[in-house]
Tab-separated table of C-alpha atoms in Angstrom:
chain	number	residue	atom	x	y	z
A	300	ASP	CA	-41.557	3.024	14.467
A	301	ARG	CA	-43.049	1.289	17.435
A	302	LEU	CA	-42.233	-2.127	15.994
A	303	GLN	CA	-38.695	-1.089	15.406
A	304	GLN	CA	-38.351	0.245	18.816
A	305	GLU	CA	-39.843	-2.747	20.563
A	306	THR	CA	-38.434	-5.527	18.518
A	307	PRO	CA	-36.250	-8.020	20.426
A	308	PHE	CA	-34.177	-8.873	17.292
A	309	ASP	CA	-32.124	-5.753	17.148
A	310	ASN	CA	-29.269	-4.488	19.225
A	311	HIS	CA	-30.287	-1.124	20.921
A	312	PHE	CA	-26.852	-0.514	22.197
A	313	ARG	CA	-23.352	0.504	21.265
A	314	VAL	CA	-20.096	-0.897	22.339
A	315	GLU	CA	-16.598	0.616	22.935
A	316	ALA	CA	-13.404	-1.412	23.424
A	317	GLN	CA	-10.518	-0.347	25.919
A	318	VAL	CA	-7.261	-1.952	25.050
A	319	ASN	CA	-4.467	-1.488	27.599
A	320	GLY	CA	-6.599	1.351	29.122
A	321	GLY	CA	-7.047	3.264	25.944
A	322	LYS	CA	-10.330	3.501	23.879
A	323	THR	CA	-10.242	1.730	20.372
A	324	PRO	CA	-12.878	2.794	17.863
A	325	VAL	CA	-15.376	0.359	16.155
A	326	ARG	CA	-14.380	-0.220	12.534
A	327	MET	CA	-17.307	-2.103	11.344
A	328	GLY	CA	-20.037	-4.561	12.712
A	329	CYS	CA	-22.415	-7.177	11.438
A	330	GLY	CA	-25.044	-9.375	12.967
A	331	THR	CA	-28.042	-11.764	12.668
A	332	SER	CA	-30.796	-13.141	14.741
A	333	TRP	CA	-32.482	-16.469	15.583
A	334	CYS	CA	-36.253	-16.574	15.896
A	335	PRO	CA	-37.737	-19.856	17.313
A	336	PRO	CA	-39.607	-21.998	14.548
A	337	LYS	CA	-42.826	-21.955	16.659
A	338	LEU	CA	-42.977	-18.196	16.434
A	339	ARG	CA	-42.428	-17.910	12.553
A	340	PRO	CA	-45.455	-17.284	10.394
A	341	GLY	CA	-45.631	-18.924	7.002
A	342	ASP	CA	-43.781	-21.985	5.623
A	343	GLU	CA	-41.636	-23.510	8.391
A	344	ALA	CA	-39.729	-25.513	5.848
A	345	VAL	CA	-38.676	-22.432	4.030
A	346	SER	CA	-37.707	-20.738	7.288
A	347	ALA	CA	-35.678	-23.592	8.329
A	348	GLU	CA	-33.739	-23.588	5.051
A	349	SER	CA	-32.921	-19.949	5.339
A	350	ASP	CA	-31.769	-20.070	9.010
A	351	LYS	CA	-28.941	-22.580	8.675
A	352	ALA	CA	-26.259	-20.072	9.720
A	353	GLU	CA	-28.276	-19.027	12.757
A	354	GLU	CA	-28.976	-22.484	13.653
A	355	LEU	CA	-25.155	-23.324	13.668
A	356	LEU	CA	-24.459	-20.347	15.970
A	357	VAL	CA	-27.229	-21.452	18.377
A	358	ASN	CA	-25.637	-24.895	18.485
A	359	GLU	CA	-22.116	-23.836	18.683
A	360	TYR	CA	-22.794	-21.533	21.885
A	361	GLY	CA	-25.130	-24.186	23.481
A	362	LEU	CA	-28.090	-21.802	23.471
A	363	ASP	CA	-31.764	-22.648	23.971
A	364	PRO	CA	-33.296	-22.877	20.457
A	365	GLY	CA	-36.748	-22.268	21.894
A	366	VAL	CA	-36.095	-18.530	22.546
A	367	GLY	CA	-34.865	-15.810	20.371
A	368	TRP	CA	-31.176	-14.606	20.164
A	369	VAL	CA	-29.326	-11.871	18.570
A	370	PHE	CA	-25.691	-12.404	17.484
A	371	TRP	CA	-23.491	-9.322	16.836
A	372	ARG	CA	-19.812	-9.065	15.806
A	373	ASN	CA	-17.870	-5.943	15.902
A	374	SER	CA	-14.394	-5.282	14.586
A	375	PHE	CA	-12.153	-2.726	16.287
A	376	ALA	CA	-9.357	-0.900	14.737
A	377	TRP	CA	-6.035	-0.241	16.471
A	378	LYS	CA	-5.839	3.513	17.249
A	379	GLU	CA	-2.263	3.980	16.156
A	380	HIS	CA	-0.245	0.589	16.127
A	381	VAL	CA	-0.507	-2.988	17.359
A	382	PRO	CA	0.651	-2.879	20.879
A	383	GLU	CA	3.567	-5.149	21.869
A	384	SER	CA	1.660	-6.728	24.681
A	385	LEU	CA	-2.052	-7.015	25.495
A	386	ARG	CA	-2.253	-6.194	29.235
A	387	SER	CA	-6.077	-5.540	29.570
A	388	LEU	CA	-9.231	-5.788	27.412
A	389	SER	CA	-12.615	-4.631	28.264
A	390	PHE	CA	-15.867	-3.535	26.579
A	391	THR	CA	-18.484	-0.907	27.567
A	392	PHE	CA	-22.011	-1.419	26.302
A	393	THR	CA	-24.216	1.608	26.265
A	394	GLU	CA	-27.854	1.819	25.447
A	395	ASP	CA	-28.783	3.721	22.275
A	396	PRO	CA	-31.112	6.853	22.456
A	397	VAL	CA	-34.734	6.114	22.223
A	398	SER	CA	-36.883	7.193	19.237
A	399	VAL	CA	-39.905	9.440	20.499
A	400	PRO	CA	-42.556	10.449	17.862
A	401	GLY	CA	-43.364	14.114	17.378
A	402	ALA	CA	-45.589	16.304	15.322
A	403	HIS	CA	-46.762	15.674	11.827
A	404	PHE	CA	-47.057	18.385	9.023
A	405	TRP	CA	-47.781	18.737	5.351
A	406	THR	CA	-45.913	20.548	2.694
A	407	ARG	CA	-46.152	20.999	-1.036
A	408	GLN	CA	-43.808	21.861	-3.855
A	409	GLY	CA	-42.574	25.398	-3.781
A	410	GLU	CA	-43.990	26.081	-0.361
A	411	ALA	CA	-41.901	28.387	1.896
A	412	GLY	CA	-42.378	30.445	5.009
A	413	LYS	CA	-44.727	27.896	6.728
A	414	THR	CA	-43.814	27.380	10.364
A	415	VAL	CA	-44.433	24.464	12.726
A	416	THR	CA	-44.181	24.981	16.460
A	417	PHE	CA	-43.288	22.073	18.595
A	418	VAL	CA	-42.177	21.171	22.152
A	419	HIS	CA	-39.188	18.987	22.755
A	420	PRO	CA	-40.379	15.833	24.553
A	421	THR	CA	-37.700	15.805	27.228
A	422	THR	CA	-36.476	19.399	27.675
A	423	GLY	CA	-39.946	20.880	27.441
A	424	ARG	CA	-38.505	23.750	25.420
A	425	THR	CA	-40.504	25.364	22.528
A	426	HIS	CA	-38.914	25.274	19.017
A	427	VAL	CA	-40.019	26.631	15.655
A	428	LEU	CA	-39.437	24.762	12.380
A	429	THR	CA	-39.400	26.981	9.316
A	430	ILE	CA	-40.043	25.577	5.874
A	431	LEU	CA	-37.434	27.180	3.474
A	432	GLY	CA	-38.672	25.482	0.359
A	433	GLN	CA	-39.493	22.068	-1.147
A	434	GLU	CA	-38.466	20.863	-4.617
A	435	PRO	CA	-39.054	17.728	-6.772
A	436	GLU	CA	-36.174	15.554	-7.609
A	437	SER	CA	-35.753	12.274	-9.564
A	438	LEU	CA	-33.193	9.570	-9.520
A	439	GLN	CA	-31.470	8.458	-12.762
A	440	ASN	CA	-33.742	5.818	-14.396
A	441	ARG	CA	-31.686	2.829	-15.709
A	442	GLU	CA	-32.004	-0.659	-16.846
A	443	PHE	CA	-31.071	-3.580	-14.425
A	444	PRO	CA	-29.371	-6.700	-15.534
A	445	ARG	CA	-31.899	-9.398	-16.342
A	446	GLU	CA	-30.675	-11.704	-13.581
A	447	LEU	CA	-31.637	-9.157	-10.959
A	448	GLY	CA	-35.204	-9.832	-11.773
A	449	ILE	CA	-36.201	-6.052	-11.687
A	450	GLU	CA	-38.507	-4.473	-14.388
A	451	GLY	CA	-39.052	-0.995	-12.616
A	452	TRP	CA	-38.376	1.051	-9.611
A	453	PRO	CA	-39.577	4.385	-8.269
A	454	ILE	CA	-37.497	7.440	-9.026
A	455	HIS	CA	-39.502	10.556	-7.991
A	456	PHE	CA	-39.063	12.268	-4.613
A	457	HIS	CA	-39.126	15.647	-2.796
A	458	VAL	CA	-36.354	17.532	-1.076
A	459	LEU	CA	-37.436	19.407	2.006
A	460	HIS	CA	-35.328	22.479	3.210
A	461	TYR	CA	-35.978	23.709	6.643
A	462	GLN	CA	-34.342	25.181	9.788
A	463	VAL	CA	-35.029	24.951	13.427
A	464	GLU	CA	-34.834	27.755	16.031
A	465	PRO	CA	-33.509	27.408	18.674
A	466	GLU	CA	-31.118	24.902	17.072
A	467	LEU	CA	-30.911	21.317	18.132
A	468	PRO	CA	-27.778	19.034	18.249
A	469	ASP	CA	-27.161	17.032	15.077
A	470	GLY	CA	-29.032	13.778	15.034
A	471	GLU	CA	-31.426	14.628	17.789
A	472	LEU	CA	-34.320	15.601	15.448
A	473	MET	CA	-35.085	13.616	12.264
A	474	ILE	CA	-37.675	14.640	9.764
A	475	SER	CA	-38.978	11.694	7.558
A	476	ASP	CA	-41.810	10.812	5.147
A	477	CYS	CA	-44.845	9.175	6.807
A	478	VAL	CA	-45.078	6.770	3.977
A	479	GLN	CA	-42.670	4.185	2.641
A	480	SER	CA	-41.237	4.058	-0.847
A	481	ASP	CA	-43.151	2.112	-3.550
A	482	SER	CA	-42.058	-1.437	-4.066
A	483	ILE	CA	-39.825	-2.251	-7.047
A	484	ILE	CA	-41.571	-4.164	-9.847
A	485	ARG	CA	-39.941	-7.612	-10.216
A	486	THR	CA	-40.274	-10.584	-12.578
A	487	GLU	CA	-41.764	-13.751	-11.162
A	488	GLN	CA	-38.372	-15.235	-10.188
A	489	PRO	CA	-34.730	-13.619	-10.389
A	490	VAL	CA	-32.674	-15.772	-12.772
A	491	ALA	CA	-29.592	-15.714	-10.396
A	492	SER	CA	-30.516	-16.566	-6.894
A	493	SER	CA	-27.123	-15.531	-5.633
A	494	VAL	CA	-27.955	-11.835	-6.468
A	495	ALA	CA	-29.542	-9.978	-3.567
A	496	VAL	CA	-31.517	-6.799	-3.772
A	497	ILE	CA	-32.290	-4.478	-0.949
A	498	GLY	CA	-35.893	-4.798	0.021
A	499	GLY	CA	-38.384	-7.558	0.348
A	500	ALA	CA	-40.140	-9.248	-2.577
A	501	ASP	CA	-43.631	-7.855	-1.320
A	502	GLY	CA	-42.520	-4.967	0.843
A	503	PRO	CA	-41.063	-1.521	0.248
A	504	THR	CA	-37.561	-1.051	-0.886
A	505	SER	CA	-34.857	1.026	0.860
A	506	PHE	CA	-32.987	3.742	-1.108
A	507	PHE	CA	-30.330	6.004	-0.038
A	508	VAL	CA	-30.297	9.317	-1.763
A	509	MET	CA	-27.449	11.912	-1.985
A	510	GLY	CA	-28.996	15.329	-2.672
A	511	LYS	CA	-27.731	18.769	-3.453
A	512	GLN	CA	-25.917	20.649	-0.576
A	513	PRO	CA	-27.896	23.524	0.925
A	514	ASP	CA	-26.729	27.099	0.459
A	515	SER	CA	-24.686	27.589	3.619
A	516	LYS	CA	-24.115	31.308	3.081
A	517	ALA	CA	-27.851	32.250	2.664
A	518	TYR	CA	-29.108	29.889	5.386
A	519	PRO	CA	-26.203	28.776	7.657
A	520	LYS	CA	-28.637	26.716	9.682
A	521	LYS	CA	-30.342	24.984	6.818
A	522	ARG	CA	-31.179	21.286	6.854
A	523	MET	CA	-32.674	18.806	4.405
A	524	ALA	CA	-35.038	15.872	4.449
A	525	TYR	CA	-35.955	13.445	1.786
A	526	SER	CA	-39.427	12.003	0.932
A	527	ALA	CA	-40.130	8.515	-0.028
A	528	LEU	CA	-39.789	7.363	-3.685
A	529	HIS	CA	-42.655	6.996	-6.000
A	530	TYR	CA	-43.431	6.115	-9.703
A	531	THR	CA	-45.357	9.261	-10.065
A	532	PRO	CA	-44.535	12.582	-8.525
A	533	ALA	CA	-46.368	13.179	-5.054
A	534	GLU	CA	-48.590	16.368	-4.893
A	535	ALA	CA	-47.900	16.786	-1.159
A	536	VAL	CA	-45.875	15.070	1.550
A	537	GLU	CA	-46.756	14.385	5.058
A	538	TRP	CA	-43.637	14.558	7.292
A	539	LYS	CA	-43.151	13.402	10.790
A	540	MET	CA	-40.756	14.410	13.495
A	541	VAL	CA	-38.773	11.855	15.520
A	542	PHE	CA	-36.615	12.735	18.360
A	543	ARG	CA	-33.627	10.712	19.526
A	544	VAL	CA	-33.398	11.113	23.192
A	545	GLU	CA	-31.524	9.413	26.045
A	546	SER	CA	-33.582	6.881	27.894
A	547	SER	CA	-34.423	7.602	31.464
A	548	ILE	CA	-33.193	4.154	32.468
A	549	ARG	CA	-30.019	4.329	30.342
A	550	ALA	CA	-27.282	2.328	31.709
A	551	GLU	CA	-23.695	1.275	31.011
A	552	VAL	CA	-22.408	-2.266	31.351
A	553	GLU	CA	-18.648	-2.982	31.380
A	554	VAL	CA	-17.350	-6.362	30.711
A	555	GLU	CA	-13.617	-7.097	31.374
A	556	LEU	CA	-11.897	-10.169	29.903
A	557	ARG	CA	-9.661	-11.747	32.600
A	558	GLY	CA	-6.644	-13.878	32.124
A	559	ILE	CA	-5.030	-11.767	29.380
A	560	SER	CA	-1.557	-12.849	28.690
A	561	GLN	CA	1.331	-10.723	29.479
């Protein structure tokens, strides 16, 4: 969590566009980063081969290759229709909320009624998290094409049901597993190098799970969290709280593009 928060190779901001005085929503975005060769661990030849696109960007913009750079591209959708004329265009950059670590707690399958009292790091208000239940789930196990180079992957996880009183706004509190998912089992080398798989060859793999919806009638304030994926079911899960709070030095920067043609 600390590495993710402090890394310079990430964009810790969001951007809005104003076209002719009206806001235009972001449709999609993508990016990449350039790390100077002198700061890269491992085989420099391999790193240089994998960073050809980033090197082209550094050269195109006339940037110093001795320092790190982040490149980010956003696509904005017209709110209603394409305007007949472009009179003004500006962008507002706003710092993202900061992740603040909170309390840890353990749960087991079938456990319910346990409470965890915690204090919000910015408001100082006391809240109570109540465990409504925890159940084991598993993903569908299937065979992967040979060219992906995957022999096996973890499928077992737990679903935690809980509620918080007093309630917190959506997205302000996240509950996640303290451990990462088990790595997938790969062959020595995938047959097709053009096929990409989420996750590093030696590190954990990222999985996105869609679970069953909570019973909104019985527990209208019910929330869910998903544990990491494992090859064998875990007996207990250690969860961590992470708060997304506005930075005390949060600032907005507005950039206006001048010389717009009438």
